[in-house]
Amino acid sequence: MTIQTVGIVGAGTMGNGIAQACAVSGIDVVMVDISDAAVQKGLATVAGSLDRLIKKEKLTEADKAAALARIKTSTRYDDLKSAQLVIEAATENFDLKVKILQQLDALLGQDVIVATNTSSISITQLAAVTQRADRFIGMHFFNPVPMMALVEIIVGLQTSEATHATVKALSERLGKSPITVKNAPGFVVNRILVPMINEAFFVLAEGLASAEDIDAGMKLGCNQPIGPLALADMIGLDVCLAVMEVYLKEFGDSKYRPCPLLKEMVAAGRLGRKTGRGVYSY
Ligand SMILES: NC(=O)c1ccc[n+]([C@@H]2O[C@H](COP(=O)([O-])OP(=O)(O)OC[C@H]3O[C@@H](n4cnc5c(N)ncnc54)[C@H](O)[C@@H]3O)[C@@H](O)[C@H]2O)c1
């Protein structure tokens, strides 16, 4: 199936980024959120991001106008009916996503594919609440969407090969490099990334090296653009801890034990950049 129009539920950080990636690639978009203010904010973010690309001479004014003209915004789910694929990018909350997916399921035509951008909820479990489990899939974009090349495509137990092929082709049309992953907690990238960050906290707690030297080691020795502790401050220490707790519970394997220092810092409210202090002070 060729996708001409993509529906997006949620105009936040990820939703508007996905809208921009689609529109710039010549795909029509219907972006829906719960309030006019939310969709207008999403659209303004896209316009600002396109302006930055013009400044960098990666885009022309005409490209910007054409991209914005492809994005229709709405607060009514009914307007998603014109889409061949709807990507759910609303707030990360299981009950909310179930409600949205069931609403979409009742509204959309039988052949429409529904994808979710969840970063932590089971694709298989979400598929099971719909009547289109074979046409349900994970499309895990990375932030900021217009810049990041990866889309992790997550196939649930029920996802059909046709659905996977369509979503892979669309990801490539967006200029992304997709990887295909089976459903499991953390998928692939976060499954490897967050335990690495947790290990950096163990190394720090054991006093083996300073935070600066741990980060310098991983940047200079592994070509990482940012050290794991500085990255933890960006992601939020509370988010890192919550992810480790999910892995520990879901896999039942003590190798996912959150570092006590990470827990201690979260308990102290040192959550990273967002609170002005984490491993480093801002
Ligand atoms: N931010 C990231 O770095 C990142 C990366 C990958 C995946 N994700 C996932 O993407 C999803 C969205 O995250 P975000 O960071 O964009 O969140 P966000 O808070 O920036 O945006 C969420 C948007 O969803 C809207 N929303 C809430 N309920 C809705 C409903 N019933 N219908 C329509 N819209 C509704 C909110 O008004 C808000 O605008 C989450 O599942 C998150 O786990 C986030």
CSV table of N, CA, C and O in Angstrom, one decimal, residues 27-137:
chain,number,residue,atom,x,y,z
A,27,ILE,N,4.6,14.2,1.9
A,27,ILE,CA,3.4,13.4,2.4
A,27,ILE,C,2.4,14.3,3.1
A,27,ILE,O,2.9,15.2,3.9
A,28,ASP,N,1.2,14.2,2.8
A,28,ASP,CA,0.1,15.0,3.5
A,28,ASP,C,0.0,14.5,4.9
A,28,ASP,O,0.0,13.3,5.2
A,29,VAL,N,-0.3,15.5,5.8
A,29,VAL,CA,-0.4,15.2,7.2
A,29,VAL,C,-1.7,15.7,7.8
A,29,VAL,O,-2.1,16.8,7.5
A,30,VAL,N,-2.3,14.9,8.6
A,30,VAL,CA,-3.4,15.5,9.5
A,30,VAL,C,-2.9,15.3,10.9
A,30,VAL,O,-2.7,14.1,11.4
A,31,MET,N,-2.7,16.4,11.6
A,31,MET,CA,-2.2,16.3,13.0
A,31,MET,C,-3.3,16.7,14.0
A,31,MET,O,-3.8,17.8,13.9
A,32,VAL,N,-3.6,15.8,14.9
A,32,VAL,CA,-4.7,16.0,15.8
A,32,VAL,C,-4.2,16.1,17.3
A,32,VAL,O,-3.3,15.3,17.7
A,33,ASP,N,-4.7,17.0,18.0
A,33,ASP,CA,-4.4,17.1,19.5
A,33,ASP,C,-5.7,17.4,20.2
A,33,ASP,O,-6.8,17.7,19.5
A,34,ILE,N,-5.7,17.5,21.5
A,34,ILE,CA,-6.9,17.7,22.3
A,34,ILE,C,-7.4,19.2,22.3
A,34,ILE,O,-8.6,19.4,22.5
A,35,SER,N,-6.5,20.1,22.0
A,35,SER,CA,-6.9,21.5,22.1
A,35,SER,C,-6.3,22.3,20.9
A,35,SER,O,-5.3,21.9,20.4
A,36,ASP,N,-7.0,23.4,20.6
A,36,ASP,CA,-6.5,24.3,19.5
A,36,ASP,C,-5.1,24.8,19.9
A,36,ASP,O,-4.2,24.9,19.0
A,37,ALA,N,-4.9,25.1,21.2
A,37,ALA,CA,-3.6,25.7,21.6
A,37,ALA,C,-2.5,24.6,21.3
A,37,ALA,O,-1.4,25.0,20.9
A,38,ALA,N,-2.8,23.4,21.6
A,38,ALA,CA,-1.8,22.3,21.4
A,38,ALA,C,-1.4,22.1,20.0
A,38,ALA,O,-0.2,22.0,19.6
A,39,VAL,N,-2.4,22.2,19.1
A,39,VAL,CA,-2.1,22.0,17.6
A,39,VAL,C,-1.4,23.2,17.1
A,39,VAL,O,-0.4,23.1,16.3
A,40,GLN,N,-1.8,24.4,17.6
A,40,GLN,CA,-1.1,25.6,17.1
A,40,GLN,C,0.4,25.7,17.6
A,40,GLN,O,1.2,26.1,16.8
A,41,LYS,N,0.6,25.2,18.8
A,41,LYS,CA,1.9,25.2,19.3
A,41,LYS,C,2.8,24.2,18.5
A,41,LYS,O,3.9,24.5,18.2
A,42,GLY,N,2.2,23.1,18.2
A,42,GLY,CA,2.9,22.0,17.4
A,42,GLY,C,3.3,22.6,16.0
A,42,GLY,O,4.4,22.4,15.5
A,43,LEU,N,2.3,23.3,15.4
A,43,LEU,CA,2.5,23.9,14.1
A,43,LEU,C,3.6,25.0,14.1
A,43,LEU,O,4.5,25.0,13.2
A,44,ALA,N,3.6,25.8,15.2
A,44,ALA,CA,4.6,26.8,15.3
A,44,ALA,C,6.0,26.2,15.5
A,44,ALA,O,7.0,26.8,15.0
A,45,THR,N,6.0,25.1,16.2
A,45,THR,CA,7.3,24.4,16.4
A,45,THR,C,7.9,24.0,15.0
A,45,THR,O,9.1,24.1,14.7
A,46,VAL,N,7.0,23.4,14.2
A,46,VAL,CA,7.4,23.0,12.8
A,46,VAL,C,7.9,24.2,12.1
A,46,VAL,O,9.0,24.1,11.4
A,47,ALA,N,7.2,25.3,12.1
A,47,ALA,CA,7.6,26.5,11.3
A,47,ALA,C,8.9,27.0,11.8
A,47,ALA,O,9.8,27.3,11.0
A,48,GLY,N,9.2,27.0,13.1
A,48,GLY,CA,10.4,27.4,13.6
A,48,GLY,C,11.6,26.5,13.2
A,48,GLY,O,12.7,27.0,12.9
A,49,SER,N,11.3,25.2,13.2
A,49,SER,CA,12.3,24.2,12.8
A,49,SER,C,12.7,24.4,11.4
A,49,SER,O,13.8,24.3,11.0
A,50,LEU,N,11.6,24.6,10.5
A,50,LEU,CA,11.9,24.8,9.1
A,50,LEU,C,12.7,26.1,8.9
A,50,LEU,O,13.6,26.1,8.0
A,51,ASP,N,12.4,27.2,9.7
A,51,ASP,CA,13.2,28.4,9.5
A,51,ASP,C,14.7,28.2,9.8
A,51,ASP,O,15.5,28.7,9.1
A,52,ARG,N,14.9,27.3,10.8
A,52,ARG,CA,16.3,27.0,11.1
A,52,ARG,C,17.0,26.3,10.0
A,52,ARG,O,18.2,26.5,9.7
A,53,LEU,N,16.3,25.4,9.3
A,53,LEU,CA,16.8,24.7,8.1
A,53,LEU,C,17.1,25.7,7.0
A,53,LEU,O,18.0,25.5,6.2
A,54,ILE,N,16.2,26.7,6.9
A,54,ILE,CA,16.4,27.7,5.8
A,54,ILE,C,17.7,28.5,6.1
A,54,ILE,O,18.5,28.7,5.2
A,55,LYS,N,17.9,28.8,7.4
A,55,LYS,CA,19.1,29.6,7.8
A,55,LYS,C,20.4,28.7,7.4
A,55,LYS,O,21.4,29.3,7.0
A,56,LYS,N,20.3,27.4,7.6
A,56,LYS,CA,21.4,26.5,7.3
A,56,LYS,C,21.5,26.2,5.8
A,56,LYS,O,22.3,25.4,5.4
A,57,GLU,N,20.6,26.8,5.0
A,57,GLU,CA,20.5,26.6,3.6
A,57,GLU,C,20.3,25.2,3.2
A,57,GLU,O,20.7,24.7,2.1
A,58,LYS,N,19.5,24.5,4.0
A,58,LYS,CA,19.1,23.1,3.7
A,58,LYS,C,17.7,23.1,3.1
A,58,LYS,O,17.3,22.0,2.6
A,59,LEU,N,17.1,24.2,3.1
A,59,LEU,CA,15.7,24.3,2.7
A,59,LEU,C,15.5,25.7,2.1
A,59,LEU,O,16.1,26.7,2.5
A,60,THR,N,14.5,25.9,1.2
A,60,THR,CA,14.2,27.2,0.7
A,60,THR,C,12.9,27.7,1.3
A,60,THR,O,12.1,26.9,1.9
A,61,GLU,N,12.6,29.0,1.2
A,61,GLU,CA,11.3,29.5,1.6
A,61,GLU,C,10.1,28.8,0.9
A,61,GLU,O,9.1,28.5,1.6
A,62,ALA,N,10.3,28.4,-0.3
A,62,ALA,CA,9.3,27.7,-1.1
A,62,ALA,C,9.0,26.3,-0.5
A,62,ALA,O,7.9,25.9,-0.4
A,63,ASP,N,10.2,25.7,-0.1
A,63,ASP,CA,10.0,24.3,0.5
A,63,ASP,C,9.2,24.4,1.8
A,63,ASP,O,8.4,23.6,2.1
A,64,LYS,N,9.5,25.5,2.5
A,64,LYS,CA,8.9,25.7,3.8
A,64,LYS,C,7.4,25.8,3.6
A,64,LYS,O,6.5,25.2,4.2
A,65,ALA,N,7.0,26.7,2.7
A,65,ALA,CA,5.6,27.0,2.4
A,65,ALA,C,4.9,25.7,1.9
A,65,ALA,O,3.8,25.4,2.4
A,66,ALA,N,5.6,25.0,1.1
A,66,ALA,CA,5.0,23.7,0.6
A,66,ALA,C,4.8,22.7,1.7
A,66,ALA,O,3.7,22.1,1.8
A,67,ALA,N,5.8,22.6,2.6
A,67,ALA,CA,5.7,21.7,3.7
A,67,ALA,C,4.5,22.1,4.6
A,67,ALA,O,3.7,21.2,5.0
A,68,LEU,N,4.4,23.4,5.0
A,68,LEU,CA,3.4,23.8,5.9
A,68,LEU,C,2.0,23.6,5.3
A,68,LEU,O,1.0,23.3,6.0
A,69,ALA,N,1.9,23.8,4.0
A,69,ALA,CA,0.6,23.6,3.3
A,69,ALA,C,0.2,22.2,3.3
A,69,ALA,O,-1.0,21.9,3.2
A,70,ARG,N,1.1,21.2,3.5
A,70,ARG,CA,0.7,19.8,3.6
A,70,ARG,C,0.2,19.4,4.9
A,70,ARG,O,-0.3,18.3,5.1
A,71,ILE,N,0.4,20.3,6.0
A,71,ILE,CA,0.0,19.9,7.3
A,71,ILE,C,-1.4,20.5,7.7
A,71,ILE,O,-1.5,21.7,7.8
A,72,LYS,N,-2.4,19.6,7.8
A,72,LYS,CA,-3.7,20.1,8.3
A,72,LYS,C,-3.8,19.8,9.8
A,72,LYS,O,-3.3,18.7,10.2
A,73,THR,N,-4.3,20.7,10.5
A,73,THR,CA,-4.4,20.4,12.0
A,73,THR,C,-5.9,20.4,12.4
A,73,THR,O,-6.7,21.0,11.7
A,74,SER,N,-6.1,19.7,13.5
A,74,SER,CA,-7.5,19.5,13.9
A,74,SER,C,-7.6,19.0,15.3
A,74,SER,O,-6.6,18.6,15.9
A,75,THR,N,-8.8,19.2,15.9
A,75,THR,CA,-9.0,18.6,17.2
A,75,THR,C,-10.0,17.5,17.2
A,75,THR,O,-10.5,17.0,18.2
A,76,ARG,N,-10.4,17.2,15.9
A,76,ARG,CA,-11.4,16.1,15.7
A,76,ARG,C,-10.8,14.9,15.1
A,76,ARG,O,-10.2,14.9,14.0
A,77,TYR,N,-10.9,13.7,15.8
A,77,TYR,CA,-10.4,12.5,15.3
A,77,TYR,C,-11.0,12.1,13.9
A,77,TYR,O,-10.3,11.5,13.1
A,78,ASP,N,-12.2,12.6,13.6
A,78,ASP,CA,-12.9,12.3,12.4
A,78,ASP,C,-12.0,12.7,11.2
A,78,ASP,O,-12.1,12.1,10.1
A,79,ASP,N,-11.2,13.8,11.4
A,79,ASP,CA,-10.4,14.3,10.2
A,79,ASP,C,-9.3,13.3,9.9
A,79,ASP,O,-8.6,13.5,8.9
A,80,LEU,N,-9.1,12.3,10.7
A,80,LEU,CA,-8.0,11.3,10.4
A,80,LEU,C,-8.4,10.3,9.4
A,80,LEU,O,-7.6,9.5,9.0
A,81,LYS,N,-9.7,10.3,9.0
A,81,LYS,CA,-10.3,9.3,8.1
A,81,LYS,C,-9.6,9.3,6.8
A,81,LYS,O,-9.7,8.3,6.0
A,82,SER,N,-9.0,10.4,6.4
A,82,SER,CA,-8.4,10.5,5.1
A,82,SER,C,-7.0,9.8,5.0
A,82,SER,O,-6.4,9.7,4.0
A,83,ALA,N,-6.5,9.4,6.2
A,83,ALA,CA,-5.1,8.8,6.3
A,83,ALA,C,-5.1,7.3,6.0
A,83,ALA,O,-6.1,6.6,6.3
A,84,GLN,N,-4.0,6.9,5.4
A,84,GLN,CA,-3.8,5.4,5.2
A,84,GLN,C,-3.0,4.8,6.3
A,84,GLN,O,-2.9,3.6,6.5
A,85,LEU,N,-2.3,5.7,7.1
A,85,LEU,CA,-1.6,5.3,8.3
A,85,LEU,C,-1.7,6.4,9.3
A,85,LEU,O,-1.6,7.6,9.1
A,86,VAL,N,-2.0,5.9,10.6
A,86,VAL,CA,-2.2,6.9,11.7
A,86,VAL,C,-1.1,6.5,12.7
A,86,VAL,O,-1.0,5.4,13.1
A,87,ILE,N,-0.3,7.5,13.1
A,87,ILE,CA,0.8,7.3,14.1
A,87,ILE,C,0.3,8.0,15.4
A,87,ILE,O,0.1,9.2,15.4
A,88,GLU,N,0.2,7.1,16.4
A,88,GLU,CA,-0.2,7.7,17.7
A,88,GLU,C,1.1,8.1,18.4
A,88,GLU,O,2.0,7.4,18.6
A,89,ALA,N,1.1,9.4,18.8
A,89,ALA,CA,2.2,10.0,19.5
A,89,ALA,C,1.7,10.9,20.6
A,89,ALA,O,2.2,12.0,20.8
A,90,ALA,N,0.8,10.4,21.3
A,90,ALA,CA,0.2,11.1,22.5
A,90,ALA,C,1.0,10.8,23.7
A,90,ALA,O,2.0,10.0,23.7
A,91,THR,N,0.7,11.4,24.8
A,91,THR,CA,1.4,11.3,26.1
A,91,THR,C,1.6,9.8,26.5
A,91,THR,O,0.7,9.0,26.2
A,92,GLU,N,2.7,9.5,27.1
A,92,GLU,CA,3.1,8.1,27.4
A,92,GLU,C,2.3,7.6,28.7
A,92,GLU,O,2.7,7.8,29.8
A,93,ASN,N,1.1,7.1,28.4
A,93,ASN,CA,0.3,6.6,29.5
A,93,ASN,C,-0.5,5.4,28.9
A,93,ASN,O,-1.2,5.6,27.9
A,94,PHE,N,-0.4,4.3,29.6
A,94,PHE,CA,-1.1,3.1,29.0
A,94,PHE,C,-2.6,3.2,28.8
A,94,PHE,O,-3.1,3.0,27.7
A,95,ASP,N,-3.3,3.7,29.8
A,95,ASP,CA,-4.7,3.8,29.8
A,95,ASP,C,-5.2,4.8,28.7
A,95,ASP,O,-6.1,4.5,27.9
A,96,LEU,N,-4.4,5.9,28.6
A,96,LEU,CA,-4.7,6.9,27.6
A,96,LEU,C,-4.5,6.3,26.2
A,96,LEU,O,-5.4,6.5,25.3
A,97,LYS,N,-3.4,5.6,26.0
A,97,LYS,CA,-3.2,5.0,24.6
A,97,LYS,C,-4.2,4.0,24.3
A,97,LYS,O,-4.7,3.9,23.1
A,98,VAL,N,-4.7,3.2,25.2
A,98,VAL,CA,-5.7,2.2,25.0
A,98,VAL,C,-7.0,2.9,24.5
A,98,VAL,O,-7.6,2.5,23.5
A,99,LYS,N,-7.3,4.0,25.2
A,99,LYS,CA,-8.5,4.7,24.8
A,99,LYS,C,-8.4,5.3,23.4
A,99,LYS,O,-9.3,5.2,22.6
A,100,ILE,N,-7.3,5.9,23.1
A,100,ILE,CA,-7.1,6.5,21.8
A,100,ILE,C,-7.1,5.4,20.7
A,100,ILE,O,-7.8,5.6,19.7
A,101,LEU,N,-6.4,4.3,21.0
A,101,LEU,CA,-6.4,3.3,19.9
A,101,LEU,C,-7.7,2.7,19.7
A,101,LEU,O,-8.1,2.3,18.5
A,102,GLN,N,-8.5,2.5,20.7
A,102,GLN,CA,-9.9,2.0,20.5
A,102,GLN,C,-10.8,2.9,19.7
A,102,GLN,O,-11.6,2.5,18.9
A,103,GLN,N,-10.6,4.2,20.0
A,103,GLN,CA,-11.3,5.3,19.3
A,103,GLN,C,-10.9,5.2,17.8
A,103,GLN,O,-11.8,5.2,16.9
A,104,LEU,N,-9.6,5.1,17.5
A,104,LEU,CA,-9.2,5.1,16.1
A,104,LEU,C,-9.7,3.8,15.4
A,104,LEU,O,-10.1,3.9,14.3
A,105,ASP,N,-9.6,2.7,16.2
A,105,ASP,CA,-10.0,1.4,15.6
A,105,ASP,C,-11.5,1.5,15.1
A,105,ASP,O,-11.8,1.0,14.0
A,106,ALA,N,-12.3,2.1,15.9
A,106,ALA,CA,-13.7,2.2,15.5
A,106,ALA,C,-14.0,3.1,14.3
A,106,ALA,O,-14.9,3.0,13.5
A,107,LEU,N,-13.1,4.1,14.1
A,107,LEU,CA,-13.3,5.2,13.2
A,107,LEU,C,-12.6,4.9,11.8
A,107,LEU,O,-13.2,5.2,10.8
A,108,LEU,N,-11.5,4.2,11.8
A,108,LEU,CA,-10.7,4.1,10.6
A,108,LEU,C,-11.1,2.9,9.7
A,108,LEU,O,-11.6,1.9,10.3
A,109,GLY,N,-10.9,3.0,8.4
A,109,GLY,CA,-11.2,1.9,7.5
A,109,GLY,C,-10.4,0.7,7.8
A,109,GLY,O,-9.3,0.8,8.5
A,110,GLN,N,-10.8,-0.5,7.4
A,110,GLN,CA,-10.2,-1.8,7.7
A,110,GLN,C,-8.8,-1.9,7.3
A,110,GLN,O,-8.0,-2.5,7.9
A,111,ASP,N,-8.4,-1.2,6.1
A,111,ASP,CA,-7.0,-1.4,5.6
A,111,ASP,C,-6.0,-0.4,6.2
A,111,ASP,O,-4.9,-0.4,5.9
A,112,VAL,N,-6.5,0.5,7.0
A,112,VAL,CA,-5.6,1.6,7.6
A,112,VAL,C,-4.7,0.9,8.6
A,112,VAL,O,-5.1,0.1,9.5
A,113,ILE,N,-3.4,1.3,8.5
A,113,ILE,CA,-2.4,0.8,9.5
A,113,ILE,C,-2.3,1.8,10.7
A,113,ILE,O,-2.4,3.0,10.5
A,114,VAL,N,-2.3,1.3,11.9
A,114,VAL,CA,-2.1,2.1,13.1
A,114,VAL,C,-0.7,1.8,13.7
A,114,VAL,O,-0.4,0.6,13.9
A,115,ALA,N,0.0,2.9,13.9
A,115,ALA,CA,1.4,2.7,14.5
A,115,ALA,C,1.4,3.5,15.8
A,115,ALA,O,0.6,4.5,16.0
A,116,THR,N,2.2,3.1,16.8
A,116,THR,CA,2.4,3.9,18.0
A,116,THR,C,3.9,4.2,18.1
A,116,THR,O,4.8,3.4,17.8
A,117,ASN,N,4.1,5.4,18.7
A,117,ASN,CA,5.5,5.9,18.9
A,117,ASN,C,5.9,5.7,20.3
A,117,ASN,O,6.9,6.2,20.8
A,118,THR,N,5.2,4.8,21.1
A,118,THR,CA,5.5,4.6,22.5
A,118,THR,C,7.0,4.2,22.6
A,118,THR,O,7.6,3.5,21.8
A,119,SER,N,7.6,4.7,23.7
A,119,SER,CA,9.0,4.2,24.0
A,119,SER,C,9.1,3.1,25.0
A,119,SER,O,10.2,2.6,25.2
A,120,SER,N,8.0,2.8,25.6
A,120,SER,CA,8.1,1.7,26.7
A,120,SER,C,7.0,0.7,26.8
A,120,SER,O,7.1,-0.3,27.5
A,121,ILE,N,5.9,1.0,26.1
A,121,ILE,CA,4.7,0.1,26.3
A,121,ILE,C,4.8,-1.0,25.2
A,121,ILE,O,5.2,-0.8,24.1
A,122,SER,N,4.4,-2.2,25.6
A,122,SER,CA,4.4,-3.4,24.7
A,122,SER,C,3.5,-3.2,23.5
A,122,SER,O,2.3,-3.0,23.6
A,123,ILE,N,4.1,-3.4,22.3
A,123,ILE,CA,3.4,-3.3,21.1
A,123,ILE,C,2.4,-4.4,21.0
A,123,ILE,O,1.3,-4.3,20.5
A,124,THR,N,2.8,-5.6,21.4
A,124,THR,CA,1.9,-6.8,21.4
A,124,THR,C,0.7,-6.5,22.2
A,124,THR,O,-0.5,-6.8,21.8
A,125,GLN,N,0.9,-5.9,23.4
A,125,GLN,CA,-0.2,-5.7,24.3
A,125,GLN,C,-1.1,-4.6,23.8
A,125,GLN,O,-2.4,-4.7,23.9
A,126,LEU,N,-0.6,-3.6,23.2
A,126,LEU,CA,-1.4,-2.5,22.6
A,126,LEU,C,-2.2,-3.1,21.3
A,126,LEU,O,-3.4,-2.8,21.2
A,127,ALA,N,-1.5,-3.9,20.5
A,127,ALA,CA,-2.2,-4.5,19.4
A,127,ALA,C,-3.4,-5.3,19.8
A,127,ALA,O,-4.4,-5.2,19.1
A,128,ALA,N,-3.3,-5.9,20.9
A,128,ALA,CA,-4.3,-6.8,21.4
A,128,ALA,C,-5.6,-6.1,21.8
A,128,ALA,O,-6.7,-6.7,21.9
A,129,VAL,N,-5.5,-4.8,22.1
A,129,VAL,CA,-6.7,-4.0,22.4
A,129,VAL,C,-7.5,-3.5,21.2
A,129,VAL,O,-8.5,-2.9,21.3
A,130,THR,N,-6.9,-3.7,20.0
A,130,THR,CA,-7.5,-3.3,18.8
A,130,THR,C,-8.1,-4.5,18.0
A,130,THR,O,-7.8,-5.7,18.4
A,131,GLN,N,-8.9,-4.2,17.0
A,131,GLN,CA,-9.5,-5.3,16.2
A,131,GLN,C,-8.6,-5.4,14.9
A,131,GLN,O,-9.0,-6.0,13.9
A,132,ARG,N,-7.4,-4.8,14.9
A,132,ARG,CA,-6.6,-4.8,13.7
A,132,ARG,C,-5.1,-5.1,14.1
A,132,ARG,O,-4.2,-4.5,13.7
A,133,ALA,N,-5.0,-6.1,15.0
A,133,ALA,CA,-3.7,-6.4,15.5
A,133,ALA,C,-2.6,-6.7,14.5
A,133,ALA,O,-1.5,-6.4,14.6
A,134,ASP,N,-3.1,-7.3,13.3
A,134,ASP,CA,-2.1,-7.5,12.2
A,134,ASP,C,-1.7,-6.3,11.5
A,134,ASP,O,-0.7,-6.2,10.9
A,135,ARG,N,-2.5,-5.2,11.6
A,135,ARG,CA,-2.2,-3.9,11.0
A,135,ARG,C,-1.8,-2.9,12.1
A,135,ARG,O,-2.0,-1.7,11.9
A,136,PHE,N,-1.2,-3.4,13.1
A,136,PHE,CA,-0.7,-2.5,14.2
A,136,PHE,C,0.8,-2.8,14.4
A,136,PHE,O,1.3,-3.9,14.3
A,137,ILE,N,1.5,-1.7,14.6
A,137,ILE,CA,3.0,-1.8,14.6
A,137,ILE,C,3.6,-0.7,15.5
A,137,ILE,O,3.0,0.4,15.7
